[in-house]
mmCIF file of C-alpha atoms and ligand atoms in Angstrom:
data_model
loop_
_atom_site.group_PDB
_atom_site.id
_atom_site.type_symbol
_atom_site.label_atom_id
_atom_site.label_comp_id
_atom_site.label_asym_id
_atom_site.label_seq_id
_atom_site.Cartn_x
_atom_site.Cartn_y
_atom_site.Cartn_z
ATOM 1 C CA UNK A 12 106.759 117.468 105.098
ATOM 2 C CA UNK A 13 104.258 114.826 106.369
ATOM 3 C CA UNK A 14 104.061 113.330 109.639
ATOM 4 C CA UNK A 15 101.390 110.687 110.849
ATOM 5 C CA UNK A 16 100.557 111.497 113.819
ATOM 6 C CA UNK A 17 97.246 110.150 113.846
ATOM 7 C CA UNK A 18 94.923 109.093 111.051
ATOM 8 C CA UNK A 19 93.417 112.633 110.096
ATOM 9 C CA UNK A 20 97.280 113.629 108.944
ATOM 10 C CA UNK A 21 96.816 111.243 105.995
ATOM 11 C CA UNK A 22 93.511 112.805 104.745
ATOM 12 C CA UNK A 23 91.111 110.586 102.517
ATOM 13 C CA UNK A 24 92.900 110.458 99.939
ATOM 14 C CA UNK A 25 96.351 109.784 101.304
ATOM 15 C CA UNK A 26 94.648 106.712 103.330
ATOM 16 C CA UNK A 27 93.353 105.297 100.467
ATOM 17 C CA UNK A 28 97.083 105.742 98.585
ATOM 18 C CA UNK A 29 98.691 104.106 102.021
ATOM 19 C CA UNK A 30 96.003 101.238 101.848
ATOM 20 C CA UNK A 31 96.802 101.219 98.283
ATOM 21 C CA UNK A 32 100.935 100.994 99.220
ATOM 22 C CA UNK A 33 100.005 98.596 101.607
ATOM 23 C CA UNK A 34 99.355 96.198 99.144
ATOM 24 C CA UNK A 35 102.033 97.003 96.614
ATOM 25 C CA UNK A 36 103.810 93.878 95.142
ATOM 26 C CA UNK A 37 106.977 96.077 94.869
ATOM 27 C CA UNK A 38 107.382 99.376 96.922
ATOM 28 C CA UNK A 39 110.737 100.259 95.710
ATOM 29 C CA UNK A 40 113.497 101.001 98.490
ATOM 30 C CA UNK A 41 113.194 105.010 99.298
ATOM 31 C CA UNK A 42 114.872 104.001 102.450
ATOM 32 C CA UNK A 43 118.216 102.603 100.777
ATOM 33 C CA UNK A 44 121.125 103.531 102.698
ATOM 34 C CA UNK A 45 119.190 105.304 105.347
ATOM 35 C CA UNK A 46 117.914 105.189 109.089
ATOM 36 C CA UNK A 47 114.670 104.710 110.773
ATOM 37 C CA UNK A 48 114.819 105.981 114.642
ATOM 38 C CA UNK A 49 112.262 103.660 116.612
ATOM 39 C CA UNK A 50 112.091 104.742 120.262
ATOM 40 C CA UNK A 51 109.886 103.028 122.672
ATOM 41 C CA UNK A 52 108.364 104.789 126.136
ATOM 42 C CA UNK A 53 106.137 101.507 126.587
ATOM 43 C CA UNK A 54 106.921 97.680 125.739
ATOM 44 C CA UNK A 55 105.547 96.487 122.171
ATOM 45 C CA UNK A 56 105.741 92.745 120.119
ATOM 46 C CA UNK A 57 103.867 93.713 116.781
ATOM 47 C CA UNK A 58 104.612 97.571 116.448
ATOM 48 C CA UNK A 59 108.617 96.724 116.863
ATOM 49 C CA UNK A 60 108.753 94.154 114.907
ATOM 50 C CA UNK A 61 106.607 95.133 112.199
ATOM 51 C CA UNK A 62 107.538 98.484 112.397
ATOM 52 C CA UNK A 63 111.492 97.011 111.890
ATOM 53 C CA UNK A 64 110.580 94.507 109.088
ATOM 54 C CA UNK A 65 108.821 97.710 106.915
ATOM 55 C CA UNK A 66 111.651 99.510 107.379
ATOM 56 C CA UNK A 67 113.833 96.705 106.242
ATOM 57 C CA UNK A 68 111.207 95.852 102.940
ATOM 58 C CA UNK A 69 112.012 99.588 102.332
ATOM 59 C CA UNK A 70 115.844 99.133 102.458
ATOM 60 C CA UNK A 71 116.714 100.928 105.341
ATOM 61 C CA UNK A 72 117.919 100.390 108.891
ATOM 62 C CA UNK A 73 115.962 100.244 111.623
ATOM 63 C CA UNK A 74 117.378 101.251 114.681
ATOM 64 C CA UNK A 75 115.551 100.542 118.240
ATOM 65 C CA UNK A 76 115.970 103.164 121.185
ATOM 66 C CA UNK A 77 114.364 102.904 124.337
ATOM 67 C CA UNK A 78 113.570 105.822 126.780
ATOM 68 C CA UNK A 79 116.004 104.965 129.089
ATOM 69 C CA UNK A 80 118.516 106.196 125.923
ATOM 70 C CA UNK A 81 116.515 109.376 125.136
ATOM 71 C CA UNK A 82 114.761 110.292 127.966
ATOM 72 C CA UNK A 83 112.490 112.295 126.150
ATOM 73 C CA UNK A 84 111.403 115.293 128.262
ATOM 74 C CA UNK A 85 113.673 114.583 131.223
ATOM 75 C CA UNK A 86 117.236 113.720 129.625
ATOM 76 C CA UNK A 87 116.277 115.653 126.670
ATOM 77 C CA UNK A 88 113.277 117.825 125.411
ATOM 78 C CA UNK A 89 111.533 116.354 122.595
ATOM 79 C CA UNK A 90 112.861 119.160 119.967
ATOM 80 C CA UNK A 91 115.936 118.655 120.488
ATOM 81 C CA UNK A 92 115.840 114.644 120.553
ATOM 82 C CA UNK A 93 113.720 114.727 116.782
ATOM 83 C CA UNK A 94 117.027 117.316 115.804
ATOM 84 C CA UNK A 95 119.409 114.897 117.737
ATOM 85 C CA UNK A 96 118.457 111.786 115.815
ATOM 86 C CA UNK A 97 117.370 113.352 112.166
ATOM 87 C CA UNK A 98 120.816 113.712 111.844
ATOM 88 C CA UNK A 99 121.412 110.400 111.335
ATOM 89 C CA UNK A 100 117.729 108.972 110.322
ATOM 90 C CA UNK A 101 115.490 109.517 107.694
ATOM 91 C CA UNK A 102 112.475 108.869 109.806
ATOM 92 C CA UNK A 103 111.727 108.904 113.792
ATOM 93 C CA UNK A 104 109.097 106.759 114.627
ATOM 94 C CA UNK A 105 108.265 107.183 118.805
ATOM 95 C CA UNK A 106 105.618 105.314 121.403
ATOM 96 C CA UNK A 107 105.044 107.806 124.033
ATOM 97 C CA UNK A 108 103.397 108.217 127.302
ATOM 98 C CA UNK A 109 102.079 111.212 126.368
ATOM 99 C CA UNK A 110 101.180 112.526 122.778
ATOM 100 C CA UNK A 111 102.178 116.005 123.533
ATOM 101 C CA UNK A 112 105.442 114.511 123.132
ATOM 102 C CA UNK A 113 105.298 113.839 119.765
ATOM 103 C CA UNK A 114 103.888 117.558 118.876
ATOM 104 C CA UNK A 115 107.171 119.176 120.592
ATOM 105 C CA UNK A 116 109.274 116.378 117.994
ATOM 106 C CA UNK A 117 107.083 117.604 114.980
ATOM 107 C CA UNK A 118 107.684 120.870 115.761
ATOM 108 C CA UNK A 119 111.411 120.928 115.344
ATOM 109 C CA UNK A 120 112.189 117.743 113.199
ATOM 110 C CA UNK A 121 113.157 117.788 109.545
ATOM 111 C CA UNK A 122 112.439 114.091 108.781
ATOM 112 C CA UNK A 123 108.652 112.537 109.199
ATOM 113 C CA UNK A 124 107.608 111.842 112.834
ATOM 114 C CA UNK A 125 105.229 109.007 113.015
ATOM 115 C CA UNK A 126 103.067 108.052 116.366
ATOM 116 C CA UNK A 127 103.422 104.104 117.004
ATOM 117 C CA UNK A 128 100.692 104.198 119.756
ATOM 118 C CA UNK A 129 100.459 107.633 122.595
ATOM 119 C CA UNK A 130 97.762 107.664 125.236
ATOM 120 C CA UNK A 131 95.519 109.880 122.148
ATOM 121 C CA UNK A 132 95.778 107.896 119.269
ATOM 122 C CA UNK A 133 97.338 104.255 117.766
ATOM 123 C CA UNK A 134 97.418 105.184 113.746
ATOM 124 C CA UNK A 135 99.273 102.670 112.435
ATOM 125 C CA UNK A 136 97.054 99.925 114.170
ATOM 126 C CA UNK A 137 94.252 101.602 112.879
ATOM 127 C CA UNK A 138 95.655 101.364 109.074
ATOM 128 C CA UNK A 139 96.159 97.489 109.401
ATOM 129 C CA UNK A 140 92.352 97.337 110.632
ATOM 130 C CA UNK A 141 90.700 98.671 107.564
ATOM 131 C CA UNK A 142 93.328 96.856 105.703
ATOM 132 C CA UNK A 143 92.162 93.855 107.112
ATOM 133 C CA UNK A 144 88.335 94.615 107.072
ATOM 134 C CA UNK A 145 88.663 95.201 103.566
ATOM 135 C CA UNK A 146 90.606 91.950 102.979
ATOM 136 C CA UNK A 147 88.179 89.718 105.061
ATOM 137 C CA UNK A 148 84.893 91.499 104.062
ATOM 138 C CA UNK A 149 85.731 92.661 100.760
ATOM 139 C CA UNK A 150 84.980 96.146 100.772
ATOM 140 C CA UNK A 151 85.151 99.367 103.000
ATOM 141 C CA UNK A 152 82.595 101.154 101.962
ATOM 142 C CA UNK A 153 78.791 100.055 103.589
ATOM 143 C CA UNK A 154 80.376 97.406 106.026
ATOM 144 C CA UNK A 155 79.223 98.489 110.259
ATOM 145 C CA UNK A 156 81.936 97.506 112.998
ATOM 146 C CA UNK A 157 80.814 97.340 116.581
ATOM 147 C CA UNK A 158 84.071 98.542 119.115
ATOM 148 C CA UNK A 159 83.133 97.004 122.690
ATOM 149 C CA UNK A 160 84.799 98.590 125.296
ATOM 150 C CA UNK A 161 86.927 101.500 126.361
ATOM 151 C CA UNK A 162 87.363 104.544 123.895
ATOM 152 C CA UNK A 163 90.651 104.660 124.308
ATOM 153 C CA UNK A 164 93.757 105.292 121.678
ATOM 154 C CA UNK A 165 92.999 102.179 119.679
ATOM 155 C CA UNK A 166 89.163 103.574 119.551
ATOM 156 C CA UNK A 167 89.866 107.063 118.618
ATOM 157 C CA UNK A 168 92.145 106.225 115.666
ATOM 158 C CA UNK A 169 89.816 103.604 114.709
ATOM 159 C CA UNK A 170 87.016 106.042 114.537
ATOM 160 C CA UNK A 171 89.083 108.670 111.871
ATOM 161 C CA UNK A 172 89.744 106.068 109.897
ATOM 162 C CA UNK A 173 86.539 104.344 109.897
ATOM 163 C CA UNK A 174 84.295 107.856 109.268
ATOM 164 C CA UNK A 175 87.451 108.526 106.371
ATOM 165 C CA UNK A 176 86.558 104.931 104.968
ATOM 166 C CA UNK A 177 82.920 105.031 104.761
ATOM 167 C CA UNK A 178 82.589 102.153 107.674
ATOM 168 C CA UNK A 179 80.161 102.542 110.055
ATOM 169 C CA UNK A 180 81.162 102.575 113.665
ATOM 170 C CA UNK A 181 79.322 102.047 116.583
ATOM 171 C CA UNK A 182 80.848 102.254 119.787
ATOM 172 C CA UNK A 183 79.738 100.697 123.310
ATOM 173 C CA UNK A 184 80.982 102.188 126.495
ATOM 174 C CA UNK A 185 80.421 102.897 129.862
ATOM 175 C CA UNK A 186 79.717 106.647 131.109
ATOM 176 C CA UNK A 187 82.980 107.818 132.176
ATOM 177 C CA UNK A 188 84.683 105.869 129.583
ATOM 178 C CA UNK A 189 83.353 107.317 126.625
ATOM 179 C CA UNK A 190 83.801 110.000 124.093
ATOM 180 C CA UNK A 191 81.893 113.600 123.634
ATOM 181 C CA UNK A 192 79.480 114.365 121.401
ATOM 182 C CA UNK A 193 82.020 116.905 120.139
ATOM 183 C CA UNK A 194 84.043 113.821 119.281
ATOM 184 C CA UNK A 195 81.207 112.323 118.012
ATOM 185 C CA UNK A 196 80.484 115.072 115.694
ATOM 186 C CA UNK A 197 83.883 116.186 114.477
ATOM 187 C CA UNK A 198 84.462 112.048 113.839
ATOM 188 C CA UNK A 199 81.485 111.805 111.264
ATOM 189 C CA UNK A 200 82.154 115.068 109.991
ATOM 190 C CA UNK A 201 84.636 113.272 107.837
ATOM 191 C CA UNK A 202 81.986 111.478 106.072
ATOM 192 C CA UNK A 203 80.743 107.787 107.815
ATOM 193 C CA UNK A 204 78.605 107.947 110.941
ATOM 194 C CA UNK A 205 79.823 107.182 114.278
ATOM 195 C CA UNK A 206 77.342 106.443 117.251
ATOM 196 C CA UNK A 207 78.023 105.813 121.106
ATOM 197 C CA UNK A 208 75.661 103.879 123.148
ATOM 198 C CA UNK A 209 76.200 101.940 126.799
ATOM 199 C CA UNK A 210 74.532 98.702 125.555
ATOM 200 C CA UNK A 211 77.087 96.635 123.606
ATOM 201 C CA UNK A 212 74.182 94.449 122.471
ATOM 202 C CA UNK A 213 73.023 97.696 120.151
ATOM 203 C CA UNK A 214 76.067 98.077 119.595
ATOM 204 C CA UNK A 215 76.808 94.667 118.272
ATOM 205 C CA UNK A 216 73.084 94.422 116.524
ATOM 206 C CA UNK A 217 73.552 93.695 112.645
ATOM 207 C CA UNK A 218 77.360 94.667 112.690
ATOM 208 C CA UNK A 219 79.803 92.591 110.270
ATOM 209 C CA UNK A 220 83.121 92.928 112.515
ATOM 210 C CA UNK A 221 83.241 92.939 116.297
ATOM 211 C CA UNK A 222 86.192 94.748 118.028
ATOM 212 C CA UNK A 223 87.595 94.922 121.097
ATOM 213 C CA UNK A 224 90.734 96.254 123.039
ATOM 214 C CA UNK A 225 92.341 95.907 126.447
ATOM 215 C CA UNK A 226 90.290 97.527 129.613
ATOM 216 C CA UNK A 227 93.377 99.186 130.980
ATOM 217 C CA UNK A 228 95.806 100.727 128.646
ATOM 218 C CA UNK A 229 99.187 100.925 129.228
ATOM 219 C CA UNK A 230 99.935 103.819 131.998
ATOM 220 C CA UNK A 231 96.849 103.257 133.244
ATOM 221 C CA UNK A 232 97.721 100.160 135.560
ATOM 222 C CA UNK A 233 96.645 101.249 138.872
ATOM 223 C CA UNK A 234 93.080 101.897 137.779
ATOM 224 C CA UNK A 235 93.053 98.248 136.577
ATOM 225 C CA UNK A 236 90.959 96.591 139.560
ATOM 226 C CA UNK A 237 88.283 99.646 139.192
ATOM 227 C CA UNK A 238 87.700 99.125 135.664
ATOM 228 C CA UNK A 239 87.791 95.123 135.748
ATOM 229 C CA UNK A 240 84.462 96.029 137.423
ATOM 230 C CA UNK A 241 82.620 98.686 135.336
ATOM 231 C CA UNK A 242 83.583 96.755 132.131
ATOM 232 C CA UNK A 243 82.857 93.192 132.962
ATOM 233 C CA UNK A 244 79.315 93.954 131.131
ATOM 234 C CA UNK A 245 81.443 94.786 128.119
ATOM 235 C CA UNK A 246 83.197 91.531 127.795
ATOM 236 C CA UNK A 247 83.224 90.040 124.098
ATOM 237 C CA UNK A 248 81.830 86.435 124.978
ATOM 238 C CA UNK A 249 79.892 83.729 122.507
ATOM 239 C CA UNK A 250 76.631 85.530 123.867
ATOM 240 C CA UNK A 251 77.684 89.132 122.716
ATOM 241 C CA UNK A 252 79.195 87.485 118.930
ATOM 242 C CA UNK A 253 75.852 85.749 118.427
ATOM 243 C CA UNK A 254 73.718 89.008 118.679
ATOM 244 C CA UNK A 255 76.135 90.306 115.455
ATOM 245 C CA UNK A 256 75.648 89.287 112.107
ATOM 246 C CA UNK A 257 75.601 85.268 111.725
ATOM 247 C CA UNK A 258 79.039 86.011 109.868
ATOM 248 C CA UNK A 259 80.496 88.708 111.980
ATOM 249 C CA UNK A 260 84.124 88.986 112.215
ATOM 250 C CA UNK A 261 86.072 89.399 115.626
ATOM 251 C CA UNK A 262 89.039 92.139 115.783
ATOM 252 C CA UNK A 263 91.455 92.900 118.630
ATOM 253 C CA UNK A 264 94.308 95.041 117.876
ATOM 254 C CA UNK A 265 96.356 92.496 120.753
ATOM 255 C CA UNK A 266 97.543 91.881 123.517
ATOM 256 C CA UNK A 267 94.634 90.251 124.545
ATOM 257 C CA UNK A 268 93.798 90.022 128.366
ATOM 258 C CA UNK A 269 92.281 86.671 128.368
ATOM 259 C CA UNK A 270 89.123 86.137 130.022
ATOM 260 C CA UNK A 271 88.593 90.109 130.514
ATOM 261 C CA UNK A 272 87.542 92.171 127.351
ATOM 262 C CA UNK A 273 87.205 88.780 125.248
ATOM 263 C CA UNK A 274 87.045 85.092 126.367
ATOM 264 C CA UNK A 275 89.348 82.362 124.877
ATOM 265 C CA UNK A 276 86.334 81.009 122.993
ATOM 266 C CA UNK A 277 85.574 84.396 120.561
ATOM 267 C CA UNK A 278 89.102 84.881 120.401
ATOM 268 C CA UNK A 279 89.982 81.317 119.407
ATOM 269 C CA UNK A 280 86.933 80.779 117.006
ATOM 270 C CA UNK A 281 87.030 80.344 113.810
ATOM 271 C CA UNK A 282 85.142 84.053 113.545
ATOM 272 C CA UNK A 283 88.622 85.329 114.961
ATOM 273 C CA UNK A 284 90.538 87.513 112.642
ATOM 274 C CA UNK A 285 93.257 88.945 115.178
ATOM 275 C CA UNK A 286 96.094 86.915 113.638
ATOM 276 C CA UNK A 287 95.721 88.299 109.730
ATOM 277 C CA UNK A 288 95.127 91.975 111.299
ATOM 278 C CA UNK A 289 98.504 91.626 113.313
ATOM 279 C CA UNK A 290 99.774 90.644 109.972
ATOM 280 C CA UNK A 291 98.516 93.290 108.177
ATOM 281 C CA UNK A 292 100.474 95.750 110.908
ATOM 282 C CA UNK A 293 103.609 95.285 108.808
ATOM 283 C CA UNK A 294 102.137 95.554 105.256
ATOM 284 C CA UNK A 295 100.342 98.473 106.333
ATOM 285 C CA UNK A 296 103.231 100.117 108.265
ATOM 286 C CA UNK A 297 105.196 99.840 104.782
ATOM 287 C CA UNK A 298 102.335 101.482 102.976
ATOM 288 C CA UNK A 299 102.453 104.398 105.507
ATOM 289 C CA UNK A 300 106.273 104.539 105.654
ATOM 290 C CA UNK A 301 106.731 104.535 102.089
ATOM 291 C CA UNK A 302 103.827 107.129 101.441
ATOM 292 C CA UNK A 303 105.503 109.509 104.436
ATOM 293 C CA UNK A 304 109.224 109.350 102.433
ATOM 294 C CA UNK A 305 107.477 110.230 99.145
ATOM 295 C CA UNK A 306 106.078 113.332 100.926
ATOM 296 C CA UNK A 307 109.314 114.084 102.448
ATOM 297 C CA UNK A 308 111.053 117.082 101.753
ATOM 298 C CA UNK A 309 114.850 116.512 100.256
HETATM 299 N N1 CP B 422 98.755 96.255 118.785
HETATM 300 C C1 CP B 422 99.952 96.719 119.234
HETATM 301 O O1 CP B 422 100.313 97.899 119.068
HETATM 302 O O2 CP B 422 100.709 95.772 119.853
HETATM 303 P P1 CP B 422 102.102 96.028 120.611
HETATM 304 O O3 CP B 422 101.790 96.846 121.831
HETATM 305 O O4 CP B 422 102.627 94.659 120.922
HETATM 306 O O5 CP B 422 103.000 96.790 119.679
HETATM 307 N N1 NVA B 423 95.008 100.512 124.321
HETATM 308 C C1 NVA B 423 96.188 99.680 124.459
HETATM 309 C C2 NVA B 423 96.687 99.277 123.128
HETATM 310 C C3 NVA B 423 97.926 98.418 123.121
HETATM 311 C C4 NVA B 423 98.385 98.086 121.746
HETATM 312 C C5 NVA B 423 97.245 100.439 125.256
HETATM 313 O O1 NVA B 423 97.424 101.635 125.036
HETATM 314 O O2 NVA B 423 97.898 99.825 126.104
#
């Protein structure tokens, strides 16, 4: 049994089959006849709606659930919710507030758990992104993205599947909003190198695909006047794309906050590549679903 959790579940070579899947004229229908539990603890557009349209490409059902149903780890613990709902789905697909969450469904469920975005990790956004880098540049392998900004869930997954890919990643954040060198370490142990620095110009120096994310994550709202403040030198802006390579691409896994981490200029320009990569969220979600049923037990 496989579960995605986060990108390191996959292992090289099941990324590369999922990126491989992803693009699959014809992916068969392993989910014919069968369920797909999505539950949501936060609001989403493209995760729910791509994750609902993969499902249906597959031939299954997709059935959305939102905490207030569940109440995962209040109504219910998490165990017995992933046993509740694998009796009637093939799959249970959750957004949590907190990833520990998802370890207490993996831990009892006999169907493949998969992590649409916790405060740790975002996997499946970070599938679509080298989906996308390798549709817009051509290749994985050589090609240095610059992330601007916090290193939050969207970062972290980005960075497993970027050292797992062979893309360079640099990241640019303030102290405080960071990662270790620990993370640092165990992230390029996988094979690309991944560098921190606080000057997003560095960062950004030479890099083929600029990426940015929201300054305050979901569950994180009442911090959001403190770090408006300590990121505004992090903002994506004209002056921050032209220090990147004359060709450099612009990412944003979306929703954008306007005017904050990127201004309506970068993501408006024709360098802008955030509608393909929110795309690419349900070709790659099918590559991932499909690749977790053909690793499913029974
Ligand atoms: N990128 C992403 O996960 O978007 P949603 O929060 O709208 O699902
Ligand atoms: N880092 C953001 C991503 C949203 C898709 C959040 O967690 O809110």
């Amino acid at each position: 049994m496989k579960h995605l959790l986060d990108i390191a579940d996959l292992g090289p070579e099941g990324l590369k089959e999922v990126l491989d899947l992803a693009r699959a004229a014809d992916p068969g229908r392993p989910l014919e006849g069968k369920g797909a539990a999505l539950v949501f603890q936060h609001p989403s557009a493209r995760t729910r709606n791509s994750m609902e349209m993969a499902v249906v490409q597959l031939g299954g059902h997709p059935v959305y659930i939102t905490d207030a149903e569940v109440g995962m780890g209040t109504r219910e613990s998490p165990a017995d919710v992933a046993r509740t709902l694998a009796s009637y789905h093939s799959l249970i697909a959750a957004r949590v507030r907190d990833h520990r969450l998802l370890e207490g469904m993996v831990a009892a469920s006999p169907v493949p758990i998969v992590n649409m975005l916790s405060d740790a990790a975002h996997p499946l956004q970070a599938l679509a992104d080298l989906l996308t880098l390798q549709d817009e540049l051509g290749r994985l392998e050589g090609v240095t993205v610059a992330y601007v900004g916090d290193v939050n869930n969207v970062a972290r997954s980005l960075a497993v599947a970027c050292a797992m890919a062979g893309v360079t990643l640099r990241l640019a954040a303030p102290d405080g909003f960071d990662c270790t060198d620990a993370d640092l370490k165990a992230w390029s142990a996988y094979g690309a190198e991944v560098t921190l620095t606080s000057n997003p110009r560095e960062a950004v120096a030479d890099a083929d695909a600029v990426y940015t994310d929201v300054w305050t994550s979901m569950g994180q709202e009442e911090e959001n006047e403190r770090r408006k403040k300590i990121f505004a030198p992090y903002q994506v802006n004209d002056a921050l794309m032209a220090a990147a390579k004359p060709d450099a691409i612009f990412l944003h896994c979306l929703p954008a906050k306007r005017g904050f981490e990127v201004t309506d200029s970068v993501v408006d320009s024709p360098a802008s590549r955030v509608w393909p990569q929110a795309r690419n969220r349900m070709h790659s979600a099918r590559g991932a679903l499909a690749w977790l049923l053909a690793h499913a037990d029974g």
